[in-house]
Coordinates of C-alpha atoms and ligand atoms in Angstrom, one line a residue:
M1 CA 3.8 52.3 -16.8
K2 CA 4.3 53.1 -20.3
L3 CA 0.6 53.5 -22.0
D4 CA 0.6 50.5 -23.5
D5 CA 0.5 48.9 -20.6
N6 CA -2.9 50.6 -19.4
K7 CA -4.4 49.9 -23.1
R8 CA -3.1 46.2 -22.9
D9 CA -4.2 46.1 -18.8
R10 CA -8.0 47.7 -20.2
E11 CA -8.6 45.0 -22.7
K12 CA -7.4 42.6 -20.3
Y13 CA -9.5 43.9 -17.8
P14 CA -12.4 45.4 -19.2
W15 CA -15.2 47.7 -17.4
W16 CA -16.9 44.0 -17.0
K17 CA -13.9 42.3 -15.2
R18 CA -13.6 45.2 -12.7
G19 CA -17.1 46.8 -11.5
V20 CA -18.7 45.5 -8.7
F21 CA -23.2 44.8 -10.1
Y22 CA -25.9 44.9 -8.6
Q23 CA -28.9 43.0 -9.4
I24 CA -32.2 45.5 -9.4
Y25 CA -35.9 43.5 -9.4
P26 CA -37.8 46.6 -10.8
R27 CA -41.1 46.1 -9.2
S28 CA -39.9 45.9 -5.5
Y29 CA -37.1 48.9 -6.0
K30 CA -38.8 52.2 -5.4
D31 CA -42.7 53.3 -6.4
S32 CA -42.7 56.8 -7.3
N33 CA -45.8 57.4 -8.1
G34 CA -47.9 55.9 -4.8
D35 CA -49.5 52.6 -6.8
G36 CA -47.5 50.0 -5.1
V37 CA -45.2 48.9 -7.5
G38 CA -41.7 50.1 -8.2
D39 CA -40.7 51.9 -11.0
L40 CA -38.0 53.6 -13.5
P41 CA -38.2 57.2 -12.5
G42 CA -38.0 55.8 -8.9
I43 CA -34.7 53.9 -9.4
E44 CA -33.8 56.8 -11.1
S45 CA -34.4 59.1 -7.8
V46 CA -32.0 56.7 -6.1
L47 CA -29.4 56.1 -8.3
G48 CA -27.0 58.2 -6.1
Y49 CA -27.8 55.5 -3.3
L50 CA -25.7 53.2 -6.0
N51 CA -22.8 55.2 -6.7
N52 CA -22.5 59.0 -6.2
G53 CA -18.8 59.1 -6.7
T54 CA -18.1 59.0 -3.0
E55 CA -17.7 56.0 -0.3
K56 CA -20.2 57.2 1.1
S57 CA -22.5 55.4 -1.9
L58 CA -22.6 51.8 -2.6
G59 CA -19.9 52.1 -5.5
I60 CA -21.8 49.8 -7.8
D61 CA -20.7 49.7 -11.4
A62 CA -23.1 47.7 -13.0
I63 CA -26.8 47.4 -13.0
W64 CA -28.6 44.2 -14.3
F65 CA -32.5 45.1 -14.4
S66 CA -34.9 41.9 -14.4
P67 CA -37.2 42.9 -17.1
F68 CA -39.3 45.7 -17.1
F69 CA -40.7 45.1 -21.0
T70 CA -44.6 45.2 -21.8
S71 CA -45.8 41.7 -19.9
P72 CA -49.2 40.5 -18.4
D73 CA -47.0 39.3 -15.5
R74 CA -48.3 36.1 -15.5
D75 CA -44.4 34.9 -14.5
Y76 CA -43.7 38.9 -13.5
G77 CA -42.0 39.9 -16.2
Y78 CA -40.2 36.9 -17.6
D79 CA -43.2 36.6 -20.2
V80 CA -42.6 39.7 -22.5
S81 CA -45.0 40.3 -25.2
D82 CA -43.3 43.1 -27.0
Y83 CA -39.3 43.4 -26.2
C84 CA -38.8 46.7 -26.6
A85 CA -41.5 48.8 -24.6
I86 CA -41.6 49.7 -21.4
D87 CA -44.0 48.2 -19.2
P88 CA -46.9 51.1 -18.4
R89 CA -46.5 50.1 -14.7
Y90 CA -42.6 50.8 -15.0
G91 CA -42.9 54.2 -16.7
T92 CA -42.3 55.4 -20.2
L93 CA -39.3 54.5 -22.9
D94 CA -38.9 58.0 -22.0
D95 CA -38.4 57.6 -18.3
F96 CA -36.3 54.8 -19.1
K97 CA -33.3 57.2 -21.5
A98 CA -33.5 59.2 -18.5
L99 CA -32.7 56.7 -16.0
L100 CA -30.3 55.5 -18.4
K101 CA -29.0 59.2 -18.6
S102 CA -28.3 59.2 -14.7
A103 CA -26.7 55.5 -14.7
H104 CA -24.0 57.0 -17.1
E105 CA -23.3 60.2 -15.6
R106 CA -23.0 58.3 -12.5
N107 CA -20.6 55.9 -14.5
I108 CA -23.2 53.0 -13.6
R109 CA -23.7 50.8 -16.9
V110 CA -26.4 49.0 -17.6
L111 CA -28.1 45.2 -18.9
L112 CA -31.6 44.4 -19.6
D113 CA -32.7 40.9 -19.6
L114 CA -32.9 39.1 -22.6
V115 CA -36.1 36.7 -22.3
V116 CA -36.3 35.1 -25.4
N117 CA -36.7 31.6 -25.2
H118 CA -40.2 32.4 -24.8
S119 CA -42.2 35.3 -25.2
S120 CA -45.5 35.9 -24.0
D121 CA -48.9 34.3 -25.5
Q122 CA -49.8 38.0 -25.7
H123 CA -46.6 38.9 -28.1
P124 CA -48.2 39.7 -31.1
W125 CA -45.4 37.0 -32.9
F126 CA -47.7 34.1 -31.0
V127 CA -50.9 35.4 -31.7
E128 CA -50.2 35.7 -35.8
S129 CA -48.8 32.2 -35.3
R130 CA -51.3 30.6 -33.5
S131 CA -54.0 32.2 -36.2
S132 CA -53.4 29.7 -38.4
R133 CA -51.3 26.3 -40.0
N134 CA -50.2 28.6 -42.8
N135 CA -49.6 32.5 -41.1
P136 CA -45.7 33.1 -41.6
R137 CA -45.4 33.2 -38.8
R138 CA -46.4 29.6 -37.9
D139 CA -43.0 28.6 -37.1
W140 CA -41.9 31.0 -35.1
Y141 CA -43.1 29.0 -32.2
I142 CA -43.0 24.8 -32.2
W143 CA -46.0 23.2 -33.2
K144 CA -46.8 19.8 -33.5
D145 CA -49.3 17.4 -34.2
G146 CA -51.0 15.4 -30.9
R147 CA -49.6 11.2 -31.1
Q148 CA -51.9 8.9 -31.8
P149 CA -54.1 7.2 -31.0
G150 CA -55.3 9.6 -28.2
N151 CA -53.7 12.7 -29.6
K152 CA -51.4 12.8 -26.9
P153 CA -49.0 15.3 -26.4
P154 CA -46.4 14.8 -29.0
N155 CA -43.5 13.5 -26.5
N156 CA -43.0 13.2 -22.8
W157 CA -41.3 16.6 -22.4
R158 CA -42.1 18.2 -18.9
N159 CA -42.1 22.0 -18.6
H160 CA -39.9 23.3 -15.8
F161 CA -42.7 24.6 -13.1
F162 CA -44.5 21.3 -13.4
G163 CA -46.6 19.1 -15.8
S164 CA -46.3 18.6 -19.5
A165 CA -44.2 20.9 -22.3
W166 CA -47.2 20.6 -24.4
T167 CA -50.8 22.7 -24.2
W168 CA -53.3 22.0 -27.5
D169 CA -54.4 24.8 -29.4
E170 CA -58.0 24.2 -30.2
K171 CA -58.2 26.7 -33.2
T172 CA -55.4 25.4 -35.3
E173 CA -55.9 22.0 -33.6
Q174 CA -51.9 21.6 -33.2
Y175 CA -49.9 21.6 -29.7
Y176 CA -47.7 24.4 -28.4
L177 CA -44.2 23.9 -26.5
H178 CA -43.4 25.9 -23.6
S179 CA -40.7 25.4 -21.6
F180 CA -42.2 27.3 -19.0
L181 CA -45.6 28.2 -18.1
K182 CA -48.3 27.4 -21.1
E183 CA -48.5 31.5 -21.2
Q184 CA -44.7 31.4 -22.2
P185 CA -44.5 29.8 -25.1
D186 CA -41.0 28.7 -26.5
L187 CA -39.9 30.5 -29.8
N188 CA -38.6 28.1 -32.5
W189 CA -34.6 29.2 -32.3
H190 CA -34.3 27.1 -35.9
N191 CA -35.9 29.7 -37.7
S192 CA -33.7 31.5 -38.9
Q193 CA -36.4 34.6 -39.3
V194 CA -36.3 34.3 -35.5
R195 CA -32.7 34.6 -34.8
E196 CA -33.0 37.8 -37.1
A197 CA -35.9 39.3 -35.4
I198 CA -34.0 38.7 -32.3
A199 CA -30.6 40.3 -33.3
D200 CA -32.7 43.1 -34.4
V201 CA -34.1 43.4 -30.5
I202 CA -30.5 43.3 -28.9
K203 CA -29.4 45.9 -32.3
Y204 CA -32.4 48.4 -31.0
W205 CA -31.2 48.3 -27.0
L206 CA -27.6 49.0 -27.6
D207 CA -28.3 52.1 -30.5
L208 CA -30.3 53.1 -27.3
G209 CA -27.2 53.2 -25.7
V210 CA -27.6 49.4 -22.9
D211 CA -24.5 48.1 -22.0
G212 CA -25.4 44.9 -22.2
F213 CA -27.8 41.7 -21.3
R214 CA -28.2 38.8 -19.0
L215 CA -30.0 36.1 -21.2
D216 CA -32.4 34.2 -19.1
V217 CA -31.6 30.0 -19.5
P218 CA -30.0 30.5 -22.8
H219 CA -29.4 26.4 -22.6
V220 CA -32.7 25.8 -23.4
Y221 CA -32.9 28.0 -26.9
C222 CA -32.9 25.0 -29.3
K223 CA -34.5 22.1 -28.8
D224 CA -33.6 18.0 -30.4
K225 CA -34.9 18.0 -34.2
Q226 CA -36.5 14.7 -33.7
F227 CA -38.1 15.7 -30.5
R228 CA -37.2 12.1 -28.9
N229 CA -38.6 11.4 -25.7
N230 CA -36.6 12.0 -22.4
P231 CA -35.3 9.7 -20.3
P232 CA -36.7 9.1 -17.0
F233 CA -35.3 11.1 -13.9
Y234 CA -33.7 7.2 -13.2
S235 CA -31.8 6.8 -15.6
L236 CA -28.4 6.1 -15.7
N237 CA -27.7 7.8 -19.0
R238 CA -27.2 11.1 -17.3
N239 CA -24.2 13.3 -17.9
I240 CA -24.3 14.4 -14.1
D241 CA -21.3 15.4 -11.4
F242 CA -21.7 13.7 -8.7
S243 CA -19.5 15.2 -7.3
L244 CA -20.8 18.8 -6.8
F245 CA -23.5 17.4 -4.6
K246 CA -21.5 16.4 -1.2
D247 CA -20.7 20.1 -1.2
R248 CA -24.8 21.2 -1.7
S249 CA -26.9 21.9 1.1
F250 CA -29.4 18.8 1.5
M251 CA -32.4 19.9 -0.2
S252 CA -30.8 20.8 -3.1
N253 CA -29.6 17.2 -3.5
L254 CA -32.6 15.9 -2.8
L255 CA -34.5 17.8 -5.9
K256 CA -31.3 17.3 -8.0
L257 CA -32.0 13.3 -7.3
L258 CA -35.8 12.9 -7.6
A259 CA -35.2 15.3 -10.6
L260 CA -38.3 17.7 -9.5
P261 CA -40.2 19.0 -10.7
E262 CA -40.0 17.7 -14.0
L263 CA -39.3 14.3 -12.8
Q264 CA -37.0 13.5 -15.7
F265 CA -33.9 14.0 -17.7
K266 CA -34.3 16.9 -20.0
K267 CA -31.5 15.2 -22.4
Y268 CA -33.8 16.7 -25.6
N269 CA -35.2 19.6 -24.7
Q270 CA -31.8 21.6 -23.5
H271 CA -27.7 21.8 -24.0
Q272 CA -28.3 20.9 -28.2
S273 CA -25.1 22.1 -29.9
E274 CA -27.3 24.4 -32.4
T275 CA -27.6 26.6 -29.2
H276 CA -23.8 27.3 -29.5
S277 CA -24.3 28.9 -32.9
V278 CA -26.9 31.3 -31.9
L279 CA -24.7 32.7 -28.9
R280 CA -22.1 33.4 -31.3
G281 CA -24.4 35.2 -33.3
F282 CA -25.5 36.9 -30.4
R283 CA -21.7 37.6 -29.6
K284 CA -21.4 39.0 -33.4
V285 CA -23.7 41.7 -32.9
L286 CA -22.3 42.3 -29.1
D287 CA -18.9 42.6 -30.3
S288 CA -19.5 45.0 -33.8
Y289 CA -20.3 47.6 -30.5
Q290 CA -17.6 48.7 -28.2
D291 CA -17.8 47.1 -24.6
K292 CA -20.6 45.5 -24.6
V293 CA -21.3 42.1 -22.3
S294 CA -23.2 39.4 -21.6
V295 CA -24.0 37.5 -18.7
G296 CA -25.7 33.6 -18.9
E297 CA -28.1 32.2 -16.4
I298 CA -26.6 28.8 -17.8
I299 CA -27.5 25.9 -15.5
A300 CA -26.6 22.3 -15.9
D301 CA -25.3 19.2 -13.8
S302 CA -21.7 19.4 -15.1
L303 CA -19.5 21.5 -15.3
P304 CA -17.8 20.9 -18.5
V305 CA -21.3 21.6 -20.1
I306 CA -21.7 25.2 -18.1
V307 CA -17.9 25.9 -19.3
S308 CA -18.8 25.4 -23.5
Y309 CA -21.3 28.6 -23.2
Y310 CA -18.1 30.3 -22.9
G311 CA -17.3 29.2 -26.7
R312 CA -14.1 28.1 -27.6
E313 CA -11.3 31.6 -27.6
N314 CA -14.3 33.0 -25.9
D315 CA -16.8 34.1 -28.3
Q316 CA -20.0 33.4 -26.8
L317 CA -20.8 34.6 -23.8
H318 CA -18.6 36.8 -21.6
M319 CA -19.7 35.3 -18.5
N320 CA -21.5 32.7 -17.0
F321 CA -23.3 32.3 -13.4
Y322 CA -22.0 30.0 -10.9
F323 CA -24.6 28.7 -9.2
E324 CA -23.3 25.6 -7.5
L325 CA -22.3 28.4 -5.2
L326 CA -26.2 29.3 -4.5
H327 CA -26.4 25.4 -3.1
C328 CA -23.0 25.0 -0.8
R329 CA -23.3 23.7 2.6
W330 CA -22.0 26.2 5.5
K331 CA -18.3 24.6 5.4
A332 CA -15.2 25.6 5.0
H333 CA -14.6 23.0 2.9
A334 CA -18.1 23.2 0.6
F335 CA -16.8 26.1 -0.1
R336 CA -13.5 25.9 -0.7
R337 CA -14.0 22.6 -3.0
C338 CA -17.0 24.2 -4.9
I339 CA -14.6 27.3 -5.8
Q340 CA -11.5 25.4 -6.4
R341 CA -13.7 23.3 -8.7
W342 CA -15.1 26.5 -10.8
E343 CA -11.7 27.6 -11.1
N344 CA -10.1 24.2 -12.2
A345 CA -13.2 24.0 -15.0
L346 CA -12.7 27.4 -16.8
P347 CA -9.7 27.8 -19.5
E348 CA -8.0 30.9 -19.2
E349 CA -9.8 33.3 -21.3
A350 CA -13.8 32.4 -19.2
W351 CA -14.5 34.9 -16.3
P352 CA -15.7 33.9 -13.6
V353 CA -19.3 35.7 -12.3
Y354 CA -19.9 35.0 -8.1
T355 CA -23.7 35.9 -6.8
F356 CA -25.2 34.0 -3.7
S357 CA -29.0 35.4 -4.5
N358 CA -31.5 36.0 -7.1
H359 CA -34.6 36.3 -7.7
D360 CA -35.2 33.4 -7.9
V361 CA -33.8 31.6 -4.8
N362 CA -34.1 32.2 -1.2
R363 CA -31.8 35.1 -0.1
A364 CA -28.8 33.7 1.4
F365 CA -28.9 36.0 4.6
S366 CA -32.0 33.3 5.5
R367 CA -30.3 30.6 3.3
Y368 CA -27.7 30.6 6.4
D369 CA -29.5 32.4 9.2
Q370 CA -29.9 29.4 11.3
R371 CA -29.9 29.7 14.5
G372 CA -29.8 33.9 14.6
R373 CA -26.1 33.3 12.8
G374 CA -27.5 35.3 9.9
D375 CA -25.6 38.7 10.4
K376 CA -22.6 37.4 11.0
R377 CA -22.2 35.1 8.0
A378 CA -23.8 37.6 5.8
R379 CA -20.5 39.9 6.3
M380 CA -18.4 36.5 5.5
L381 CA -20.2 36.3 2.3
A382 CA -19.9 39.4 0.9
L383 CA -16.0 39.2 2.0
M384 CA -15.9 36.1 -0.4
L385 CA -18.1 37.6 -3.1
L386 CA -15.9 40.8 -2.9
T387 CA -12.7 39.2 -2.9
L388 CA -13.3 36.4 -5.0
R389 CA -11.4 36.2 -8.2
G390 CA -14.2 37.4 -10.9
T391 CA -17.3 39.8 -11.3
P392 CA -19.6 40.0 -8.1
F393 CA -23.4 40.6 -8.7
I394 CA -25.4 42.2 -5.4
Y395 CA -29.0 41.2 -5.4
Y396 CA -30.7 44.6 -4.4
G397 CA -31.2 44.3 -0.5
E398 CA -28.2 42.0 0.1
E399 CA -26.0 44.7 1.2
I400 CA -28.6 45.6 4.0
G401 CA -28.9 41.5 5.5
M402 CA -33.2 41.8 4.3
K403 CA -34.5 38.6 5.2
E404 CA -35.7 36.2 2.5
G405 CA -40.6 37.5 3.3
L406 CA -42.9 35.5 5.2
I407 CA -45.6 35.3 2.4
Q408 CA -48.9 33.9 2.9
R409 CA -51.1 32.1 0.9
E410 CA -53.4 34.3 -0.4
Q411 CA -50.5 36.9 -0.8
L412 CA -48.6 34.6 -3.2
K413 CA -48.4 36.2 -6.5
D414 CA -45.9 33.8 -8.2
P415 CA -47.2 31.2 -10.7
L416 CA -44.7 28.4 -9.1
G417 CA -45.6 29.1 -5.2
I418 CA -49.4 29.1 -5.9
K419 CA -48.8 25.7 -7.8
W420 CA -46.6 24.0 -5.3
Y421 CA -48.1 25.2 -1.9
P422 CA -47.6 24.4 0.8
F423 CA -44.2 22.6 -0.2
H424 CA -43.1 25.4 -2.1
R425 CA -43.8 28.6 -1.3
G426 CA -42.0 30.0 -4.6
R427 CA -40.3 33.2 -5.1
D428 CA -41.9 36.4 -3.8
G429 CA -40.0 35.6 -0.9
C430 CA -36.8 36.8 -2.5
R431 CA -38.8 39.8 -4.1
T432 CA -40.3 42.1 -1.5
P433 CA -40.0 46.0 -1.6
M434 CA -36.5 47.3 -0.9
Q435 CA -36.2 49.1 2.4
W436 CA -35.6 51.7 2.4
D437 CA -36.2 53.2 5.7
E438 CA -38.8 52.5 9.2
G439 CA -41.6 54.1 7.6
M440 CA -44.9 52.3 7.2
F441 CA -44.1 51.0 3.6
A442 CA -40.5 51.2 4.4
G443 CA -39.8 54.2 2.0
F444 CA -40.4 51.7 -1.0
S445 CA -44.3 53.3 -1.5
S446 CA -46.6 55.6 0.2
H447 CA -49.1 52.8 -1.1
Q448 CA -49.8 48.7 0.3
P449 CA -47.1 47.4 -2.1
W450 CA -47.6 44.7 -4.5
L451 CA -45.9 42.3 -1.8
P452 CA -45.8 42.2 1.6
L453 CA -42.3 43.7 3.6
S454 CA -39.9 41.4 4.9
P455 CA -39.5 40.6 8.4
E456 CA -37.4 43.0 11.0
H457 CA -37.4 46.1 7.9
E458 CA -37.3 48.7 11.2
I459 CA -33.7 47.8 11.1
R460 CA -32.7 46.2 8.0
N461 CA -33.2 49.7 6.1
V462 CA -30.7 52.0 4.2
R463 CA -31.6 54.7 6.8
V464 CA -30.7 53.3 9.9
Q465 CA -27.6 51.4 9.0
D466 CA -26.6 54.4 7.4
E467 CA -26.1 55.9 10.7
Q468 CA -24.2 52.9 12.1
S469 CA -20.5 52.2 10.9
E470 CA -21.0 49.3 12.1
S471 CA -23.9 47.9 9.5
L472 CA -23.4 45.7 6.9
L473 CA -24.2 48.2 4.5
N474 CA -21.8 50.1 5.5
F475 CA -19.1 47.1 5.6
F476 CA -20.4 46.1 1.8
R477 CA -19.5 50.1 1.3
Q478 CA -16.2 49.8 2.7
L479 CA -15.2 46.4 0.7
I480 CA -16.5 47.3 -3.1
W481 CA -14.1 51.1 -2.2
L482 CA -11.3 49.0 -0.9
R483 CA -11.5 46.8 -4.1
K484 CA -11.2 49.6 -6.2
K485 CA -8.4 50.9 -4.8
L486 CA -6.6 47.1 -5.0
P487 CA -6.6 46.1 -9.1
L488 CA -5.3 42.9 -7.4
I489 CA -8.5 41.4 -6.2
V490 CA -9.5 41.7 -9.9
E491 CA -6.1 41.0 -11.9
G492 CA -4.5 38.5 -9.0
D493 CA -4.6 34.9 -9.2
Y494 CA -6.6 32.6 -6.7
Q495 CA -5.2 30.0 -4.9
T496 CA -6.5 27.9 -2.3
Y497 CA -4.5 27.9 1.1
K498 CA -2.8 24.6 1.0
G499 CA -0.9 24.0 4.8
R500 CA -2.3 23.2 7.6
L501 CA -5.3 24.8 9.0
P502 CA -7.7 24.2 12.0
S503 CA -10.7 22.8 10.9
G504 CA -13.6 24.6 9.8
C505 CA -11.3 27.1 8.2
Y506 CA -10.7 28.3 4.5
I507 CA -8.0 30.5 3.4
Y508 CA -7.5 31.9 0.0
L509 CA -4.7 33.9 -2.1
R510 CA -4.9 36.3 -4.4
Q511 CA -1.4 36.7 -6.0
Q512 CA 0.1 39.2 -8.4
G513 CA 3.7 39.4 -9.0
D514 CA 4.7 39.9 -5.7
K515 CA 2.1 41.7 -4.1
K516 CA -0.3 39.1 -2.3
I517 CA -3.5 39.3 0.0
A518 CA -4.8 36.0 1.9
V519 CA -8.7 36.1 2.8
A520 CA -9.0 33.6 6.2
L521 CA -12.6 32.5 6.6
N522 CA -13.9 30.7 9.9
F523 CA -16.7 28.9 9.4
G524 CA -17.1 27.4 12.7
K525 CA -18.5 28.9 15.7
R526 CA -15.9 28.9 17.7
K527 CA -12.5 30.9 17.8
K528 CA -9.5 29.4 15.6
K529 CA -6.1 29.7 16.1
L530 CA -3.8 30.6 13.1
E531 CA -0.5 29.7 13.4
Q532 CA 2.0 31.6 11.3
L533 CA 0.4 31.2 7.8
F534 CA 2.6 33.1 5.3
N535 CA 5.7 33.2 4.1
A536 CA 5.7 37.0 4.5
G537 CA 8.0 39.5 6.6
S538 CA 4.7 41.6 7.9
V539 CA 1.3 40.9 7.6
K540 CA -1.6 43.6 7.6
L541 CA -5.4 43.1 8.6
L542 CA -7.0 45.5 6.0
I543 CA -10.7 44.6 7.1
S544 CA -12.5 42.1 9.4
T545 CA -16.1 41.1 9.4
C546 CA -16.1 41.4 12.9
P547 CA -16.8 45.1 13.5
T548 CA -14.6 45.5 17.0
R549 CA -11.4 44.5 15.1
E550 CA -9.0 47.5 14.8
P551 CA -6.7 46.9 11.1
G552 CA -2.6 46.9 11.2
V553 CA -0.4 45.0 11.4
I554 CA -1.0 41.9 12.9
A555 CA 0.8 39.2 14.8
F556 CA 1.2 35.5 15.1
P557 CA -0.7 33.1 16.3
F558 CA -3.5 35.2 14.9
T559 CA -7.0 34.0 16.5
L560 CA -10.1 34.2 14.3
K561 CA -13.2 35.0 15.7
G562 CA -16.1 32.4 15.8
E563 CA -17.9 32.8 12.1
E564 CA -15.2 35.6 11.1
G565 CA -13.5 36.4 7.7
C566 CA -10.4 38.8 7.3
L567 CA -8.8 40.0 4.5
L568 CA -4.8 40.0 5.2
E569 CA -2.2 42.1 3.3
L570 CA 0.7 40.4 3.3
S571 CA 4.4 42.3 2.4
P572 CA 7.5 40.1 1.7
Ligands
NOJ601 C1 -35.4 31.7 -15.2 C2 -36.3 33.2 -15.0 O1 -34.9 33.5 -14.2 C3 -37.1 32.5 -14.1 O2 -37.5 33.7 -12.9 C4 -38.0 32.4 -14.6 O3 -39.6 32.5 -14.3 C5 -37.8 31.5 -16.0 N1 -35.9 32.2 -16.3 C6 -38.5 31.7 -16.8 O4 -38.6 33.1 -17.7

């Protein structure tokens, strides 16, 4: 390969397209000072687990950290009171610099969580803004008079956690807007000073060497300038793609159809066109540095709307999560269609991202753990995550099959769970401490952790699984390192296999030139016989989710076991 080809490939497939990402919820990863809360020095002490340059480590290329900035923790870090400071519970700025340096030495990039739709109500900007109607920062947030008669909230907008999106301020006698908790006032993105202040925050961290950002709810930034009322949930005027419904779980569909918890279609307080100009501005800042990246948490009922945040010629977000995949039913055709839809929706320059879990949803392991089948299914998810066309994001603990925590009412921390119990137990269950060993607090801390440990931590932990060659952890390691050796997994086209297949099976192909691999997945419980499928000279099994299956050349008919997935290499 000529030097020029190398450069062109690097540009076409920069590190964030090649890398495997890992999300850390810092409160729950590793506690170094025995207060039951995870911290930055703790994380630094276990970086070798994520990547020590050898196949004994996970081989992670980048970490996205959920927020560790100063915060009163009303929404556990997603209410920031100082965007440029580390909350003392997590450590100091020096601890962060040390962590960043160690990460970079291990070739691990670092992404921070940019939570700027709203700040904390304790942020000095909001403290000033609410101090008087003529404070210079008044317009940095969204203030409105009450509706008369009765001084009612200015319009019918509801926040995402339930209740009005407006809270009355006694002192200055106006309402302020908050899309989430009342302690999370929304910044006014129509104000150019706000845009500049946040651009400065971005530059501050980029100057320190951070590699990019995950953007919290960017689609909510700008609001309708006329503050029009949202239509009710049963309005026909909805831009919803109903074809998405057939592949989602029953519960996700129910919540969508009832538009819970807001009970209204958020027409005027999200997805406003001005937000695109904000994102273009962010992109310019990122592009004025080298090799920086952004990934957005855009949520919409229509794929073209999500795609629009990549921008024209990709001048907005580098990547966007695809949340449909987090709601998919355990059916071959549901996954097949769900992935194909995203592939079809993305223009060539838009790069996909896949994830199955995060700090807001039930852990994938438990979502699919019906009748104890979680272990097999977790391996199939891992295989998909690491072989689909796009950047994979692993959520901490996913690699050891951590289960959703069972949190009692009195132990709940998440404001959503506290509000909605017992209908919805909130998000604490997916935020329980990382399980390092079978010790008292799972090696996370020497002290009672801030949340209880999740079930089966005695076996679902790093130390135990490290020793078992057939563990989920070792399967993740093998897959990730295999991925690094097969550039085709990053660069190859994606195609759904269109030929006849036994029911319950889904096969996709990844192809680059004459190189081809196939991923064959059996979502059913029973074994399935695959007839000669591919027009290939020989087919080699590279890895199977079934630990007893030996790699090597295979012959057809080939029998996939129940809930087994295989990565196959096809040679001409
Ligand atoms: C989305 C975040 O993922 C979630 O955890 C948070 O509660 C809301 N945004 C509000 O910041």
